[in-house]
Coordinates of C-alpha atoms and ligand atoms in Angstrom, one line a residue:
Chain A
M1 CA 61.4 80.6 -53.6
G2 CA 57.9 80.3 -55.0
P3 CA 55.0 82.7 -54.2
L4 CA 53.5 80.3 -51.7
A5 CA 56.8 79.8 -49.9
S6 CA 57.4 83.5 -49.8
L7 CA 54.0 84.2 -48.2
M8 CA 54.5 81.5 -45.6
R9 CA 58.0 82.8 -44.8
K10 CA 56.5 86.3 -44.4
E11 CA 53.8 85.0 -42.0
F12 CA 56.4 83.2 -39.9
L13 CA 58.7 86.2 -39.8
Q14 CA 55.8 88.4 -38.6
L15 CA 54.7 85.9 -36.0
R16 CA 58.2 85.5 -34.7
R17 CA 58.4 89.2 -34.1
D18 CA 55.1 89.3 -32.2
H19 CA 56.4 88.2 -28.8
A20 CA 53.3 89.1 -26.9
M21 CA 51.2 87.0 -29.3
L22 CA 53.6 84.0 -29.1
R23 CA 53.5 84.1 -25.3
L24 CA 49.7 84.2 -25.3
V25 CA 49.4 81.4 -27.8
L26 CA 51.9 79.1 -26.1
V27 CA 51.2 79.7 -22.4
L28 CA 47.4 80.4 -22.2
P29 CA 46.3 77.0 -23.4
I30 CA 48.2 75.3 -20.6
V31 CA 46.7 77.7 -18.0
Q32 CA 43.3 77.0 -19.5
L33 CA 43.8 73.3 -19.3
L34 CA 44.9 73.5 -15.7
V35 CA 42.2 75.8 -14.5
L36 CA 39.3 74.4 -16.4
S37 CA 40.2 70.8 -15.6
Y38 CA 39.8 71.5 -12.0
A39 CA 36.9 73.9 -12.3
L40 CA 34.8 71.6 -14.6
D41 CA 35.4 68.6 -12.4
N42 CA 31.8 67.6 -11.7
D43 CA 32.3 64.4 -9.7
L44 CA 29.7 64.2 -6.9
R45 CA 31.1 64.8 -3.5
N46 CA 30.2 66.8 -0.4
V47 CA 26.5 66.6 -1.1
R48 CA 24.8 67.7 2.2
V49 CA 22.1 65.3 3.3
S50 CA 19.7 66.1 6.1
V51 CA 17.5 63.4 7.5
L52 CA 14.0 63.9 9.1
D53 CA 13.7 60.8 11.2
E54 CA 10.1 60.4 12.3
D55 CA 10.5 56.7 13.0
R56 CA 13.4 56.8 15.5
T57 CA 14.2 53.1 15.4
P58 CA 17.5 51.3 14.9
L59 CA 16.5 50.8 11.3
S60 CA 15.9 54.5 10.6
R61 CA 19.2 55.4 12.3
G62 CA 20.9 52.8 10.2
I63 CA 19.6 54.4 7.1
A64 CA 20.9 57.8 8.1
D65 CA 24.3 56.3 9.0
A66 CA 24.5 54.5 5.7
L67 CA 24.0 57.7 3.8
W68 CA 26.6 59.6 5.6
E69 CA 29.1 56.8 5.3
S70 CA 29.2 57.1 1.6
D71 CA 31.9 59.2 -0.1
V72 CA 29.3 61.3 -1.8
F73 CA 27.3 62.6 1.2
V74 CA 28.1 64.6 4.2
P75 CA 25.6 65.3 7.0
G76 CA 23.5 68.4 6.7
P77 CA 21.8 70.2 9.6
P78 CA 19.2 68.1 11.5
L79 CA 15.6 68.6 10.6
A80 CA 12.7 69.0 13.1
S81 CA 9.6 68.9 10.9
G82 CA 8.3 68.6 7.4
D83 CA 8.2 72.4 7.2
D84 CA 11.8 72.6 8.3
L85 CA 12.7 70.1 5.6
A86 CA 11.1 72.2 2.9
R87 CA 12.7 75.4 4.2
S88 CA 16.1 73.9 4.5
L89 CA 16.1 72.7 0.9
K90 CA 14.7 76.0 -0.3
V91 CA 17.4 78.2 1.3
G92 CA 20.1 75.7 0.4
R93 CA 21.1 74.6 3.9
C94 CA 21.1 71.1 2.5
D95 CA 21.2 69.6 -1.0
L96 CA 19.2 66.6 -0.4
A97 CA 16.7 65.7 2.4
V98 CA 15.4 62.3 3.3
R99 CA 12.1 61.8 5.2
I100 CA 11.8 58.6 7.1
P101 CA 8.1 58.3 8.1
A102 CA 7.0 56.9 11.5
G103 CA 6.2 53.2 11.3
L104 CA 8.9 52.4 8.8
A105 CA 10.5 49.7 10.9
R106 CA 7.1 48.1 11.6
D107 CA 6.1 48.1 7.9
V108 CA 9.4 46.6 6.8
A109 CA 9.2 43.9 9.5
G110 CA 5.6 43.2 8.4
N111 CA 6.7 43.0 4.8
R112 CA 4.4 45.9 3.9
S113 CA 5.5 48.5 1.4
A114 CA 7.0 51.6 2.9
A115 CA 7.7 55.1 1.4
I116 CA 10.9 57.0 2.3
G117 CA 10.8 60.4 0.7
V118 CA 14.0 61.7 -1.0
H119 CA 13.8 65.4 -1.7
V120 CA 16.4 66.8 -4.0
D121 CA 17.4 70.3 -4.9
G122 CA 17.0 70.0 -8.6
T123 CA 18.5 73.3 -9.6
N124 CA 21.3 71.5 -11.2
S125 CA 19.4 68.7 -12.9
S126 CA 22.4 66.6 -13.6
T127 CA 24.0 66.5 -10.2
G128 CA 20.6 66.5 -8.5
G129 CA 19.5 63.4 -10.4
R130 CA 22.7 61.6 -9.8
A131 CA 22.7 62.4 -6.0
A132 CA 19.2 61.1 -5.8
G133 CA 20.3 57.9 -7.4
Y134 CA 23.1 57.4 -5.0
A135 CA 20.7 58.1 -2.1
E136 CA 18.1 55.6 -3.2
A137 CA 20.7 52.9 -3.6
A138 CA 22.2 53.6 -0.2
I139 CA 18.7 53.6 1.4
A140 CA 17.7 50.4 -0.3
R141 CA 20.8 48.7 0.9
A142 CA 20.3 49.8 4.5
A143 CA 16.6 49.0 4.6
T144 CA 16.8 45.5 3.0
G145 CA 20.2 44.5 4.5
R146 CA 21.4 43.5 1.0
D147 CA 24.0 45.4 -0.9
G148 CA 23.4 46.3 -4.4
R149 CA 25.4 43.5 -5.9
V150 CA 22.4 42.2 -7.7
G151 CA 22.7 43.4 -11.3
A152 CA 25.8 45.5 -10.5
V153 CA 26.9 47.9 -13.1
R154 CA 30.6 48.0 -14.1
F155 CA 32.0 50.9 -16.0
F156 CA 34.6 50.4 -18.6
Y157 CA 37.4 52.8 -19.8
N158 CA 36.8 55.2 -17.0
P159 CA 36.4 52.8 -14.1
E160 CA 36.2 55.5 -11.4
L161 CA 33.8 57.5 -13.6
E162 CA 36.2 60.3 -13.0
S163 CA 34.9 63.3 -14.8
R164 CA 38.3 64.7 -15.4
L165 CA 39.2 61.9 -17.7
Y166 CA 36.1 62.9 -19.7
M167 CA 36.6 66.6 -19.5
V168 CA 40.3 67.0 -20.3
P169 CA 40.0 65.8 -23.9
G170 CA 37.1 68.2 -24.3
I171 CA 39.2 71.1 -23.1
I172 CA 42.0 70.1 -25.5
V173 CA 39.5 70.2 -28.3
M174 CA 38.4 73.7 -27.2
I175 CA 41.9 75.0 -27.1
A176 CA 42.7 73.7 -30.6
T177 CA 39.5 75.3 -31.9
I178 CA 39.9 78.7 -30.3
V179 CA 43.6 79.0 -31.2
S180 CA 43.1 78.1 -34.8
A181 CA 39.8 79.8 -35.6
M182 CA 40.6 83.0 -33.7
L183 CA 44.1 83.5 -35.2
T184 CA 43.0 83.0 -38.7
G185 CA 39.8 85.0 -38.0
M186 CA 42.1 88.0 -37.4
A187 CA 44.6 87.1 -40.1
I188 CA 43.1 88.6 -43.3
V189 CA 41.0 91.4 -41.8
R190 CA 44.1 92.7 -40.0
E191 CA 45.8 93.1 -43.4
K192 CA 42.7 94.8 -44.6
E193 CA 42.8 97.3 -41.8
L194 CA 46.5 98.0 -42.3
G195 CA 46.1 98.4 -46.0
T196 CA 48.7 95.7 -46.8
L197 CA 46.1 93.5 -48.4
E198 CA 45.7 96.0 -51.2
Q199 CA 49.4 95.8 -52.0
V200 CA 49.3 92.0 -52.0
L201 CA 46.2 92.0 -54.3
V202 CA 48.1 93.8 -57.1
T203 CA 50.6 90.9 -57.2
P204 CA 49.8 87.8 -59.2
L205 CA 49.4 85.7 -56.0
G206 CA 46.4 83.5 -56.5
S207 CA 43.5 83.0 -54.0
L208 CA 44.5 79.4 -53.4
Q209 CA 48.0 80.3 -52.6
Y210 CA 46.9 83.2 -50.4
V211 CA 44.5 81.0 -48.3
A212 CA 47.0 78.2 -48.1
G213 CA 49.9 80.5 -47.1
K214 CA 47.7 82.3 -44.5
S215 CA 46.6 79.0 -42.9
A216 CA 50.0 77.2 -42.7
P217 CA 51.6 79.2 -39.8
Y218 CA 48.4 79.0 -37.7
A219 CA 48.1 75.3 -38.4
L220 CA 51.6 74.9 -37.0
I221 CA 50.8 76.9 -33.9
A222 CA 47.7 74.9 -33.3
L223 CA 49.7 71.6 -33.7
V224 CA 52.3 72.8 -31.1
D225 CA 49.5 73.8 -28.7
L226 CA 47.8 70.4 -29.2
A227 CA 51.1 68.6 -28.6
L228 CA 51.7 70.6 -25.4
A229 CA 48.2 70.1 -24.1
T230 CA 48.1 66.4 -24.8
G231 CA 51.5 65.9 -23.2
F232 CA 50.5 68.0 -20.2
A233 CA 47.3 66.1 -19.8
A234 CA 49.2 62.8 -19.8
V235 CA 51.8 63.9 -17.3
W236 CA 49.7 66.0 -15.0
F237 CA 46.2 64.4 -15.2
H238 CA 47.4 60.9 -16.3
V239 CA 45.0 61.0 -19.2
P240 CA 46.3 58.1 -21.2
L241 CA 47.1 58.2 -24.8
A242 CA 45.6 54.8 -25.2
G243 CA 45.5 54.8 -29.0
S244 CA 47.8 55.6 -31.9
P245 CA 49.1 59.1 -32.2
L246 CA 48.7 58.7 -36.0
V247 CA 44.9 58.4 -35.7
L248 CA 44.9 61.4 -33.5
L249 CA 47.0 63.4 -36.0
A250 CA 44.8 62.5 -38.9
G251 CA 41.8 63.8 -36.9
V252 CA 43.7 66.9 -35.9
L253 CA 44.7 67.7 -39.4
A254 CA 41.2 67.3 -40.8
Y255 CA 39.7 69.3 -37.9
L256 CA 42.3 72.1 -38.3
A257 CA 41.5 72.3 -42.0
V258 CA 37.9 73.1 -40.9
T259 CA 38.6 75.6 -38.2
L260 CA 41.4 77.4 -40.0
S261 CA 39.2 77.8 -43.1
L262 CA 36.2 78.9 -41.2
G263 CA 38.3 81.5 -39.4
L264 CA 39.6 82.7 -42.8
I265 CA 36.1 83.0 -44.1
A266 CA 35.0 85.1 -41.1
S267 CA 38.1 87.2 -41.7
V268 CA 37.3 87.7 -45.4
V269 CA 33.7 88.8 -44.8
S270 CA 34.6 91.2 -42.0
D271 CA 35.7 94.8 -42.3
T272 CA 37.1 95.1 -38.9
Q273 CA 38.8 92.8 -36.4
Q274 CA 36.0 93.2 -34.0
Q275 CA 33.5 92.0 -36.5
A276 CA 35.7 89.0 -37.3
M277 CA 36.0 88.2 -33.6
F278 CA 32.3 88.4 -33.0
T279 CA 31.5 86.2 -36.0
V280 CA 34.0 83.5 -34.8
W281 CA 32.6 83.6 -31.3
F282 CA 29.0 83.4 -32.5
F283 CA 29.8 80.1 -34.3
L284 CA 32.1 78.9 -31.6
V285 CA 29.3 78.9 -29.0
F286 CA 27.1 76.8 -31.2
A287 CA 29.9 74.4 -32.0
I288 CA 30.7 74.0 -28.3
M289 CA 27.1 73.5 -27.2
L290 CA 26.3 71.0 -29.9
S291 CA 29.5 69.1 -29.6
G292 CA 28.5 66.9 -26.7
F293 CA 31.1 68.5 -24.5
F294 CA 28.7 69.7 -21.8
F295 CA 25.5 68.1 -22.8
P296 CA 25.4 64.5 -24.0
I297 CA 24.1 64.4 -27.6
E298 CA 21.8 61.4 -26.7
N299 CA 19.9 63.7 -24.3
M300 CA 19.2 66.4 -27.0
P301 CA 15.9 66.7 -28.7
P302 CA 15.8 65.1 -32.2
W303 CA 16.1 68.3 -34.1
A304 CA 19.2 69.3 -32.1
R305 CA 20.7 65.9 -32.6
V306 CA 20.4 66.4 -36.4
L307 CA 22.1 69.8 -36.0
T308 CA 25.1 68.2 -34.3
W309 CA 25.9 66.5 -37.6
L310 CA 26.9 69.9 -38.9
D311 CA 29.2 70.5 -36.0
P312 CA 32.8 69.6 -36.7
M313 CA 33.6 69.8 -33.1
R314 CA 31.3 66.9 -32.4
F315 CA 33.3 64.6 -34.6
F316 CA 36.7 65.8 -33.4
L317 CA 35.6 65.4 -29.8
A318 CA 34.6 61.8 -30.5
I319 CA 38.0 61.2 -32.1
V320 CA 40.0 62.7 -29.3
R321 CA 38.0 61.0 -26.6
G322 CA 38.1 57.7 -28.6
V323 CA 41.9 57.8 -29.2
L324 CA 42.9 59.1 -25.8
L325 CA 40.5 57.1 -23.5
R326 CA 39.5 54.0 -25.5
G327 CA 42.5 53.5 -27.8
A328 CA 40.2 53.6 -30.8
G329 CA 41.8 53.0 -34.2
F330 CA 41.2 54.1 -37.8
G331 CA 38.5 51.4 -38.1
D332 CA 36.5 52.5 -35.1
L333 CA 36.6 56.1 -36.0
A334 CA 36.2 55.8 -39.8
R335 CA 32.9 57.6 -39.8
D336 CA 34.1 60.5 -37.7
L337 CA 37.4 60.8 -39.7
L338 CA 35.6 60.7 -43.0
V339 CA 33.0 63.3 -42.1
L340 CA 35.7 65.6 -40.7
A341 CA 37.9 65.2 -43.8
G342 CA 34.9 66.0 -46.0
M343 CA 34.1 69.1 -43.9
G344 CA 37.8 70.1 -44.1
A345 CA 37.9 69.9 -47.8
A346 CA 34.6 71.8 -48.1
S347 CA 35.6 74.6 -45.8
F348 CA 39.0 75.1 -47.4
T349 CA 37.3 75.3 -50.8
G350 CA 34.8 77.7 -49.3
A351 CA 37.6 79.9 -47.9
V352 CA 39.4 80.0 -51.3
L353 CA 36.1 80.9 -53.1
A354 CA 35.1 83.5 -50.5
F355 CA 38.5 85.1 -50.8
R356 CA 38.3 85.1 -54.6
R357 CA 34.8 86.6 -54.5
A358 CA 35.7 89.3 -52.1
T359 CA 38.8 90.4 -54.1
S360 CA 37.7 90.4 -57.7
Chain B
M1 CA 45.9 97.0 -80.8
S2 CA 46.9 100.4 -79.7
G3 CA 50.4 101.2 -78.6
E4 CA 49.1 103.2 -75.6
A5 CA 50.4 102.2 -72.1
V6 CA 47.1 103.3 -70.5
L7 CA 43.8 103.7 -72.4
A8 CA 40.5 104.4 -70.7
R9 CA 37.1 104.8 -72.5
G10 CA 34.1 106.0 -70.5
L11 CA 35.5 104.5 -67.3
T12 CA 32.9 104.9 -64.6
R13 CA 32.5 103.9 -61.0
R14 CA 29.4 104.4 -58.9
F15 CA 29.1 103.7 -55.1
G16 CA 25.4 103.3 -54.7
R17 CA 23.9 106.5 -56.1
F18 CA 27.2 108.4 -55.9
T19 CA 29.3 108.6 -59.0
A20 CA 33.0 108.7 -57.9
V21 CA 34.4 108.4 -61.4
D22 CA 32.3 109.7 -64.2
G23 CA 33.1 108.4 -67.7
I24 CA 36.8 109.4 -68.0
D25 CA 38.7 109.0 -71.3
L26 CA 42.4 109.2 -71.4
A27 CA 45.4 107.8 -73.3
V28 CA 48.9 107.7 -72.0
A29 CA 52.0 106.9 -74.2
P30 CA 54.7 104.5 -73.1
G31 CA 57.5 106.2 -71.2
E32 CA 55.3 109.2 -70.4
I33 CA 55.0 110.8 -67.0
F34 CA 51.3 111.4 -66.7
G35 CA 50.1 113.6 -63.8
F36 CA 46.6 112.9 -62.4
L37 CA 45.5 116.0 -60.5
G38 CA 42.4 116.8 -58.6
A39 CA 41.1 117.9 -55.2
N40 CA 40.6 115.4 -52.4
G41 CA 37.6 113.2 -53.2
A42 CA 37.8 114.0 -57.0
G43 CA 38.0 110.3 -57.7
K44 CA 41.8 109.8 -58.5
T45 CA 42.3 106.8 -56.2
T46 CA 39.1 105.2 -57.4
A47 CA 40.2 105.6 -61.0
I48 CA 43.7 104.2 -60.3
R49 CA 42.2 101.2 -58.4
M50 CA 40.1 100.4 -61.5
L51 CA 43.1 100.7 -63.8
C52 CA 45.0 98.2 -61.5
G53 CA 42.2 95.7 -61.5
L54 CA 41.5 96.2 -57.8
L55 CA 38.0 97.5 -58.3
P56 CA 35.6 96.5 -61.1
P57 CA 34.3 99.5 -63.1
T58 CA 30.5 100.1 -63.2
S59 CA 30.9 100.8 -66.9
G60 CA 33.4 101.7 -69.5
E61 CA 36.6 99.9 -70.2
A62 CA 40.4 100.2 -69.9
T63 CA 43.5 98.7 -71.4
V64 CA 46.7 98.8 -69.5
A65 CA 50.1 97.7 -70.9
G66 CA 48.2 96.1 -73.8
I67 CA 45.9 94.0 -71.6
P68 CA 42.2 94.6 -71.2
V69 CA 41.5 95.2 -67.5
G70 CA 39.2 92.7 -65.9
R71 CA 40.3 89.9 -68.1
R72 CA 43.7 88.1 -67.9
A73 CA 44.3 89.5 -64.4
V74 CA 47.5 87.7 -63.7
E75 CA 49.2 88.9 -66.9
L76 CA 48.0 92.5 -66.1
K77 CA 49.5 92.3 -62.6
Q78 CA 52.8 91.1 -63.9
R79 CA 53.1 94.2 -66.1
I80 CA 52.0 96.9 -63.6
G81 CA 53.4 98.3 -60.4
Y82 CA 51.2 100.0 -57.8
M83 CA 52.0 102.2 -54.9
S84 CA 48.9 102.9 -52.9
Q85 CA 48.1 106.3 -51.3
R86 CA 48.4 104.8 -47.8
F87 CA 51.8 103.2 -46.9
S88 CA 51.0 99.5 -47.2
L89 CA 54.2 97.5 -46.8
Y90 CA 54.7 95.4 -43.7
E91 CA 56.0 97.6 -40.9
D92 CA 57.1 94.6 -38.8
L93 CA 59.4 93.3 -41.6
T94 CA 62.8 94.7 -42.4
V95 CA 63.5 96.6 -45.6
R96 CA 65.1 93.5 -47.1
E97 CA 62.3 91.2 -46.0
N98 CA 59.7 93.4 -47.6
L99 CA 61.6 93.5 -50.9
E100 CA 62.2 89.7 -50.8
F101 CA 58.5 89.1 -50.0
F102 CA 57.3 91.1 -52.9
G103 CA 59.9 89.6 -55.2
G104 CA 58.7 86.2 -54.2
V105 CA 55.0 86.7 -54.7
Y106 CA 55.8 88.2 -58.1
G107 CA 57.3 84.9 -58.9
L108 CA 60.9 86.1 -59.4
S109 CA 63.6 83.4 -58.9
R110 CA 65.9 83.5 -55.9
H111 CA 68.8 84.8 -58.0
R112 CA 66.7 87.4 -59.6
I113 CA 65.5 88.7 -56.3
A114 CA 69.0 88.8 -54.9
A115 CA 70.2 90.7 -58.0
R116 CA 67.2 93.2 -58.0
V117 CA 67.5 93.9 -54.2
A118 CA 71.2 94.4 -54.6
A119 CA 70.6 96.9 -57.4
L120 CA 67.6 98.7 -55.9
L121 CA 68.9 99.3 -52.4
P122 CA 71.6 101.8 -53.5
Y123 CA 69.4 103.1 -56.3
L124 CA 66.7 104.0 -53.8
G125 CA 69.1 105.4 -51.3
L126 CA 68.3 102.7 -48.9
A127 CA 71.7 101.1 -48.7
G128 CA 72.6 100.5 -45.0
T129 CA 68.9 100.3 -44.0
E130 CA 68.2 96.8 -45.3
N131 CA 68.1 95.2 -41.9
R132 CA 66.1 97.9 -40.2
L133 CA 62.4 97.3 -39.3
T134 CA 60.3 99.2 -41.8
A135 CA 58.4 100.8 -39.0
S136 CA 61.5 102.6 -37.8
L137 CA 62.2 104.3 -41.1
P138 CA 61.3 108.0 -41.8
L139 CA 58.4 108.4 -44.2
G140 CA 60.5 109.5 -47.1
Y141 CA 62.5 106.2 -46.9
K142 CA 59.3 104.2 -46.6
Q143 CA 58.0 105.9 -49.8
R144 CA 61.1 105.0 -51.7
L145 CA 60.9 101.4 -50.3
A146 CA 57.3 101.2 -51.5
L147 CA 58.5 102.4 -54.9
G148 CA 61.1 99.7 -54.9
C149 CA 58.6 97.0 -54.1
A150 CA 56.5 98.3 -57.0
L151 CA 59.4 98.2 -59.4
L152 CA 61.0 94.9 -58.4
H153 CA 59.4 92.9 -61.1
E154 CA 60.2 95.6 -63.7
P155 CA 56.7 96.5 -64.7
R156 CA 55.9 98.5 -67.8
V157 CA 53.4 100.8 -66.2
V158 CA 53.6 102.1 -62.6
F159 CA 50.7 103.8 -60.8
L160 CA 51.8 106.0 -58.0
D161 CA 49.0 107.4 -55.8
E162 CA 50.2 110.5 -53.9
P163 CA 53.6 108.9 -53.5
T164 CA 55.2 112.0 -51.8
G165 CA 52.4 113.0 -49.5
G166 CA 53.6 114.3 -46.2
V167 CA 57.3 114.6 -46.7
D168 CA 59.7 117.6 -47.0
P169 CA 60.7 119.2 -50.3
L170 CA 64.1 117.4 -50.3
A171 CA 62.6 114.0 -49.9
R172 CA 60.1 114.8 -52.7
R173 CA 62.9 116.0 -55.0
R174 CA 64.8 112.7 -54.4
F175 CA 61.6 110.7 -55.2
W176 CA 61.0 112.6 -58.4
D177 CA 64.6 112.0 -59.5
L178 CA 63.7 108.3 -59.3
I179 CA 60.5 108.8 -61.3
Y180 CA 62.5 110.6 -64.1
E181 CA 65.0 107.8 -64.3
Q182 CA 62.3 105.2 -64.6
A183 CA 60.5 107.2 -67.3
A184 CA 63.8 107.6 -69.1
A185 CA 64.2 103.8 -69.0
G186 CA 60.8 103.5 -70.8
V187 CA 58.5 102.9 -67.8
T188 CA 55.2 104.7 -68.0
I189 CA 54.5 106.7 -64.9
F190 CA 50.9 107.4 -63.9
V191 CA 51.1 109.7 -60.8
T192 CA 48.6 111.6 -58.6
T193 CA 49.7 114.5 -56.6
H194 CA 48.5 117.4 -54.5
Y195 CA 51.7 119.4 -55.1
M196 CA 51.4 121.8 -58.0
D197 CA 55.2 122.1 -58.3
E198 CA 55.2 118.4 -59.0
A199 CA 52.6 118.9 -61.7
E200 CA 55.2 120.9 -63.6
Y201 CA 57.5 117.9 -63.8
C202 CA 54.9 115.8 -65.7
G203 CA 54.8 115.4 -69.4
R204 CA 51.0 115.9 -69.5
V205 CA 48.5 116.6 -66.7
S206 CA 44.9 115.8 -66.4
I207 CA 42.7 117.7 -63.9
M208 CA 39.8 115.9 -62.3
V209 CA 36.8 117.6 -60.7
Q210 CA 34.0 115.6 -59.2
G211 CA 34.8 112.4 -61.1
R212 CA 35.3 114.1 -64.5
I213 CA 38.4 115.1 -66.3
V214 CA 38.0 118.8 -67.0
A215 CA 41.3 119.5 -68.7
L216 CA 44.2 117.4 -70.2
D217 CA 47.3 118.9 -71.7
T218 CA 51.0 119.6 -71.1
P219 CA 51.6 122.1 -68.3
A220 CA 52.6 124.7 -70.8
G221 CA 49.5 124.1 -72.9
L222 CA 47.2 124.3 -69.8
K223 CA 48.8 127.6 -68.8
A224 CA 48.2 129.0 -72.3
T225 CA 44.6 128.0 -72.5
T226 CA 43.6 129.1 -69.0
G227 CA 45.9 132.1 -68.7
G228 CA 47.3 130.8 -65.4
R229 CA 50.8 132.0 -64.3
D230 CA 51.7 128.6 -62.8
M231 CA 50.1 125.2 -62.3
Q232 CA 48.7 126.4 -58.9
D233 CA 46.9 129.2 -60.7
V234 CA 45.7 126.9 -63.5
F235 CA 44.4 124.4 -61.0
L236 CA 42.4 127.0 -59.1
R237 CA 40.9 128.5 -62.2
L238 CA 39.8 125.1 -63.5
V239 CA 38.5 123.8 -60.2
D240 CA 36.6 127.0 -59.4
R241 CA 34.9 127.3 -62.7
Ligands
LIG1 N1 34.5 102.1 -51.4 C1 33.9 103.2 -51.4 N2 32.6 103.3 -51.1 C2 31.9 104.5 -51.1 N3 32.4 105.6 -51.5 C3 33.7 105.7 -51.9 C4 34.5 104.4 -51.9 N4 35.8 104.8 -52.3 C5 35.7 106.1 -52.6 N5 34.5 106.6 -52.3 C6 34.1 108.0 -52.6 O1 34.5 108.4 -53.9 C7 35.0 109.7 -53.9 C8 36.3 109.7 -54.6 O2 37.3 109.1 -53.7 P1 38.8 109.0 -54.1 O3 38.8 108.2 -55.4 O4 39.5 108.4 -53.0 O5 39.2 110.5 -54.3 P2 40.7 111.0 -54.4 O6 41.7 109.9 -54.5 O7 40.7 111.9 -55.6 O8 40.9 111.9 -53.2 C9 35.0 110.2 -52.5 O9 33.9 111.0 -52.2 C10 34.9 108.9 -51.7 O10 34.2 109.2 -50.4
LIG2 MG1 43.2 109.5 -53.3

């Protein structure tokens, strides 16, 4: 058995004996997937709409009914005055308030322009904006008697615009990232703390062998976690695996090369496991925020959009969403795969060099 | 090239403004048991780590087993064994797994590992413990296992940093029997210790105070020049001076 194989065997033996860790690593990701998928579901529903009807005509009542009929809205408490409207929004008795001015029916009949006020609680800019959009559409439909079929928008790939379809791949990406970067982040520094690294350093084992041997077991764990999570997502959430598993695997391997190596670098530069943990978290937060998981990259300011090019998670997320939801192939994802492979090679080299520098 | 197993010339290591090892010179012959004595913090571990290539010297140079330290690191590592002051084998591996791991990373063939492990287990008095987790062994056993891991690849020079710290006299005696046998087989032993009775077992002894070697001779020679009754006495006279 060569030195590299001996090191890998040793890592697996140690892992196999660490039952607590194995349980954590194999069970927690599924729990995470379940809980987060439900928690991060940001489909609009149960938005409370209150109507201040100052017109009191069949038309104004029709508008209110139209709003409440939609799946998105539920009736909020009735409003007595403009002051009441402002107060209700402020204290959160309703999420959206519509003011129908007196004379609306008359103006509409006379083909004069009319202004219906839609007041939104914009605390959550994303849901607030979307709720306002739905409300305007419903009001326009009721007021003009035409439904919005003119210029209707059709959504592809995620026809119900179900947020879960969009979120689940993102959660899978996070699980892969956390498992791989955290475990390797602890890997070398733990041996430093125990003193076992010193004993390994007097052997002729090379830096490349050491880094490769240290990453291999964690790569396997991350692969198992990913397989579990993807399978679970398919069975439980009906997230389709629309594309080829091979494309997904290529992306996964390139991405793991990045995260495992960055974890090892954090481990090499740290003196304690706490330091390593903090370093990994620090970068993880950036990676998640810039990945487009929570905030669409198109909505970021230009400088932040440039930064996202440094974020491996951005490319991996694009690959996972692409393969799972759109059935994207090698051709469609060539750019993302290439960038990720480049990052993987660079970080692995970086890890080997960092280890060599720290130990000689 | 000299025939010395260990040769140091002006070997120095500073940590910031503090000098841990201050220009030490020494020469150790092949097959010698060389005792490296000194109070806590004298700089023994730092010196040994430099000789093993684990720590670059600030200045000075050293040759170990015929190889200049700092260059040709892989060759050096093949020729030396090192047992660190702190027990540093894997507690969550069995005795056999530890031996096999170190055999593997030293590049021994599978057959060679099997043969060495089979020979070392009874030799070290570890027969019957091979499938026990290392964590469950008494310290004396752990120390002999650590010696075994340092000897697997049959190094020419072995550095032992306080190899018998914290165990009873019987366990120390057993360990020293092993050291004698290795030296008789031609292995150079470079050993640090706190125990002055152990110093008597060494061929020659150096005494280190605050990073410097203040005396270097056979135990008998040291007693003659300092007028000490035993090594304990010699040590106190030299360190107090
Ligand atoms: N990495 C280090 N950084 C700073 N000081 C150190 C370092 N290693 C050792 N020292 C200092 O060098 C001195 C000698 O330590 P050491 O070689 O361990 O002594 P000994 O082994 O003789 O007890 C001590 O004062 C110790 O604090
Ligand atoms: Mg010491």
